GROMACS .gro file of C-alpha atoms in nm:
model
  175
    1MET     CA    1   1.337  -0.625  -0.596
    2GLU     CA    2   1.336  -0.954  -0.783
    3ALA     CA    3   1.070  -1.045  -1.040
    4TRP     CA    4   0.856  -1.238  -0.790
    5SER     CA    5   0.851  -0.958  -0.535
    6ARG     CA    6   0.777  -0.698  -0.805
    7ARG     CA    7   0.493  -0.924  -0.910
    8GLN     CA    8   0.380  -0.950  -0.549
    9ALA     CA    9   0.383  -0.570  -0.519
   10GLY     CA   10   0.175  -0.549  -0.835
   11LEU     CA   11  -0.071  -0.806  -0.702
   12ALA     CA   12  -0.098  -0.610  -0.376
   13ALA     CA   13  -0.168  -0.287  -0.564
   14LEU     CA   14  -0.415  -0.461  -0.791
   15CYS     CA   15  -0.610  -0.639  -0.517
   16LEU     CA   16  -0.609  -0.361  -0.259
   17GLY     CA   17  -0.683  -0.097  -0.524
   18VAL     CA   18  -0.991  -0.293  -0.630
   19PHE     CA   19  -1.102  -0.341  -0.269
   20ALA     CA   20  -1.045   0.029  -0.195
   21THR     CA   21  -1.271   0.111  -0.490
   22ILE     CA   22  -1.538  -0.118  -0.344
   23TRP     CA   23  -1.508   0.033   0.005
   24PHE     CA   24  -1.546   0.385  -0.137
   25SER     CA   25  -1.882   0.276  -0.282
   26VAL     CA   26  -2.019   0.161   0.056
   27PRO     CA   27  -2.119   0.496   0.213
   28ALA     CA   28  -2.431   0.677   0.107
   29ALA     CA   29  -2.306   1.035   0.119
   30GLU     CA   30  -2.427   1.373   0.004
   31ALA     CA   31  -2.226   1.617  -0.205
   32PRO     CA   32  -1.948   1.723  -0.172
   33LEU     CA   33  -1.834   1.406   0.013
   34ARG     CA   34  -1.998   1.186  -0.250
   35THR     CA   35  -1.794   1.359  -0.520
   36LEU     CA   36  -1.475   1.305  -0.320
   37LEU     CA   37  -1.558   0.936  -0.275
   38VAL     CA   38  -1.616   0.896  -0.649
   39VAL     CA   39  -1.284   1.068  -0.724
   40ALA     CA   40  -1.105   0.853  -0.465
   41SER     CA   41  -1.269   0.543  -0.612
   42GLY     CA   42  -1.140   0.639  -0.955
   43GLY     CA   43  -0.792   0.697  -0.815
   44ALA     CA   44  -0.795   0.360  -0.642
   45LEU     CA   45  -0.905   0.194  -0.964
   46LEU     CA   46  -0.618   0.361  -1.152
   47THR     CA   47  -0.384   0.233  -0.883
   48ALA     CA   48  -0.525  -0.117  -0.935
   49LEU     CA   49  -0.460  -0.083  -1.309
   50GLY     CA   50  -0.102   0.022  -1.229
   51GLY     CA   51  -0.070  -0.293  -1.022
   52ALA     CA   52  -0.207  -0.501  -1.309
   53ALA     CA   53   0.049  -0.346  -1.545
   54LEU     CA   54   0.326  -0.428  -1.299
   55VAL     CA   55   0.207  -0.788  -1.274
   56LEU     CA   56   0.203  -0.822  -1.652
   57HIS     CA   57   0.546  -0.663  -1.683
   58ALA     CA   58   0.694  -0.885  -1.410
   59GLY     CA   59   0.589  -1.199  -1.596
   60ARG     CA   60   0.498  -1.533  -1.444
   61ALA     CA   61   0.787  -1.564  -1.201
   62GLY     CA   62   0.663  -1.690  -0.866
   63GLY     CA   63   0.309  -1.771  -0.971
   64ALA     CA   64  -0.002  -1.568  -0.901
   65LEU     CA   65  -0.074  -1.671  -0.542
   66PRO     CA   66   0.133  -1.813  -0.257
   67ARG     CA   67   0.153  -2.190  -0.266
   68ASP     CA   68   0.132  -2.200   0.112
   69ARG     CA   69  -0.188  -2.368   0.240
   70ARG     CA   70  -0.198  -2.116   0.524
   71TYR     CA   71  -0.290  -1.848   0.269
   72LEU     CA   72  -0.597  -2.040   0.156
   73VAL     CA   73  -0.700  -2.123   0.512
   74ILE     CA   74  -0.668  -1.760   0.627
   75VAL     CA   75  -0.869  -1.628   0.332
   76ALA     CA   76  -1.133  -1.902   0.368
   77VAL     CA   77  -1.176  -1.828   0.740
   78GLU     CA   78  -1.195  -1.454   0.666
   79PHE     CA   79  -1.460  -1.506   0.399
   80ALA     CA   80  -1.666  -1.743   0.615
   81ALA     CA   81  -1.654  -1.511   0.917
   82ALA     CA   82  -1.758  -1.211   0.708
   83VAL     CA   83  -2.043  -1.391   0.531
   84LEU     CA   84  -2.177  -1.567   0.841
   85GLY     CA   85  -2.142  -1.255   1.054
   86ALA     CA   86  -2.317  -1.040   0.793
   87ALA     CA   87  -2.600  -1.293   0.764
   88LEU     CA   88  -2.639  -1.301   1.142
   89LEU     CA   89  -2.644  -0.921   1.170
   90ALA     CA   90  -2.900  -0.901   0.889
   91ALA     CA   91  -3.117  -1.167   1.056
   92LEU     CA   92  -3.103  -0.970   1.381
   93GLY     CA   93  -3.212  -0.651   1.204
   94GLN     CA   94  -2.872  -0.489   1.251
   95ALA     CA   95  -2.759  -0.475   0.887
   96GLU     CA   96  -2.621  -0.123   0.932
   97TYR     CA   97  -2.333  -0.279   1.127
   98VAL     CA   98  -2.229  -0.519   0.849
   99PRO     CA   99  -1.958  -0.281   0.720
  100VAL     CA  100  -1.814  -0.262   1.073
  101LEU     CA  101  -1.798  -0.640   1.100
  102VAL     CA  102  -1.652  -0.688   0.753
  103CYS     CA  103  -1.389  -0.420   0.812
  104ALA     CA  104  -1.289  -0.580   1.143
  105VAL     CA  105  -1.267  -0.926   0.983
  106VAL     CA  106  -1.059  -0.790   0.695
  107GLY     CA  107  -0.833  -0.611   0.942
  108ALA     CA  108  -0.796  -0.924   1.154
  109HIS     CA  109  -0.690  -1.132   0.854
  110PHE     CA  110  -0.391  -0.912   0.762
  111PRO     CA  111  -0.157  -0.997   1.056
  112PRO     CA  112  -0.170  -1.373   0.995
  113LEU     CA  113  -0.108  -1.307   0.625
  114ALA     CA  114   0.205  -1.100   0.696
  115PRO     CA  115   0.442  -1.397   0.743
  116VAL     CA  116   0.276  -1.597   0.465
  117LEU     CA  117   0.321  -1.314   0.214
  118GLY     CA  118   0.650  -1.196   0.361
  119ASP     CA  119   0.520  -0.843   0.419
  120ARG     CA  120   0.540  -0.718   0.776
  121LEU     CA  121   0.358  -0.395   0.683
  122LEU     CA  122   0.035  -0.594   0.668
  123VAL     CA  123   0.034  -0.597   1.050
  124PRO     CA  124  -0.009  -0.219   1.095
  125LEU     CA  125  -0.257  -0.219   0.806
  126GLY     CA  126  -0.461  -0.482   0.992
  127VAL     CA  127  -0.450  -0.286   1.316
  128ALA     CA  128  -0.553   0.033   1.135
  129MET     CA  129  -0.844  -0.146   0.966
  130CYS     CA  130  -0.965  -0.277   1.303
  131LEU     CA  131  -0.941   0.075   1.447
  132VAL     CA  132  -1.149   0.207   1.156
  133ALA     CA  133  -1.410  -0.060   1.231
  134LEU     CA  134  -1.412   0.046   1.596
  135ALA     CA  135  -1.440   0.413   1.498
  136GLY     CA  136  -1.736   0.328   1.274
  137LEU     CA  137  -1.908   0.144   1.557
  138VAL     CA  138  -1.850   0.426   1.805
  139ALA     CA  139  -1.962   0.688   1.552
  140ALA     CA  140  -2.285   0.497   1.491
  141LEU     CA  141  -2.363   0.425   1.856
  142VAL     CA  142  -2.252   0.750   2.017
  143LEU     CA  143  -2.268   1.016   1.746
  144SER     CA  144  -2.548   0.880   1.525
  145ILE     CA  145  -2.315   0.898   1.223
  146PRO     CA  146  -2.373   0.608   0.984
  147ALA     CA  147  -2.113   0.339   1.043
  148ALA     CA  148  -2.086   0.278   0.668
  149LEU     CA  149  -1.975   0.637   0.615
  150VAL     CA  150  -1.686   0.610   0.859
  151VAL     CA  151  -1.589   0.253   0.770
  152GLY     CA  152  -1.626   0.284   0.392
  153THR     CA  153  -1.424   0.604   0.378
  154GLY     CA  154  -1.160   0.492   0.628
  155ALA     CA  155  -1.111   0.142   0.488
  156GLY     CA  156  -1.103   0.278   0.133
  157LEU     CA  157  -0.834   0.531   0.223
  158LEU     CA  158  -0.622   0.274   0.409
  159LEU     CA  159  -0.637   0.016   0.132
  160TRP     CA  160  -0.571   0.275  -0.137
  161ALA     CA  161  -0.273   0.412   0.055
  162TYR     CA  162  -0.132   0.061   0.092
  163ALA     CA  163  -0.185  -0.008  -0.279
  164LEU     CA  164   0.003   0.313  -0.362
  165LEU     CA  165   0.278   0.213  -0.119
  166ALA     CA  166   0.312  -0.122  -0.295
  167LEU     CA  167   0.362   0.055  -0.628
  168LEU     CA  168   0.612   0.295  -0.471
  169ARG     CA  169   0.810   0.007  -0.319
  170ALA     CA  170   0.822  -0.165  -0.658
  171ALA     CA  171   0.927   0.156  -0.834
  172ARG     CA  172   1.207   0.222  -0.584
  173ALA     CA  173   1.334  -0.133  -0.620
  174GLY     CA  174   1.325  -0.107  -0.999
  175ARG     CA  175   1.583   0.174  -1.012
   0.00000   0.00000   0.00000
C-alpha cells in the first residue's frame, strides 16, 4: 500500500472510529447493555487514535481529503438531508425517528463515495447501514423497542468494524 493509500486507511479508521463512538452514545440503555456500549465506544475511540497515528506516520502524501468536487457535493447533500430531515421529524413530533433517518442518510452516502475514494467496500457498508436503519424503524413500530437502541448499536458496530478493517488493510499492506 503506497503512502497515500495508507494515509487514506488511517483517515477511514480515524473518521469512522469517531463516528462509531458517537453512534454508541445515541441509545439510552440500562446496564449491562450500557456498560457494553461504553466499552465499545472506548474501543472505537482507540481505533480512531490508531487511525490518527497511521495518518501522522504516513505523512502528507496525497493530502487530507480527496480533491474531487464530487466528494464535497456528496457530503454536503448528506449533511443537508440529515439536518433538514431531522428538523422536519422534530417539528412533526417524531424526534424518536431521527436516528433512523440519519443512519439511512449516512448509509445512502457511502455507495456514491466508493468510486470517489476508490474503496468498493463502502458499498456493502452503505447497504448494511440502511438495513440497520430499517431494522430500527421496524423495531420501533412493531416491537416497541426504541429505534435509537437498535440504530445506535448497529451503526456503531458497523462503523467500528469498518474502521478496524481499514487498520487491518493498512497493516497487511505494510508488511
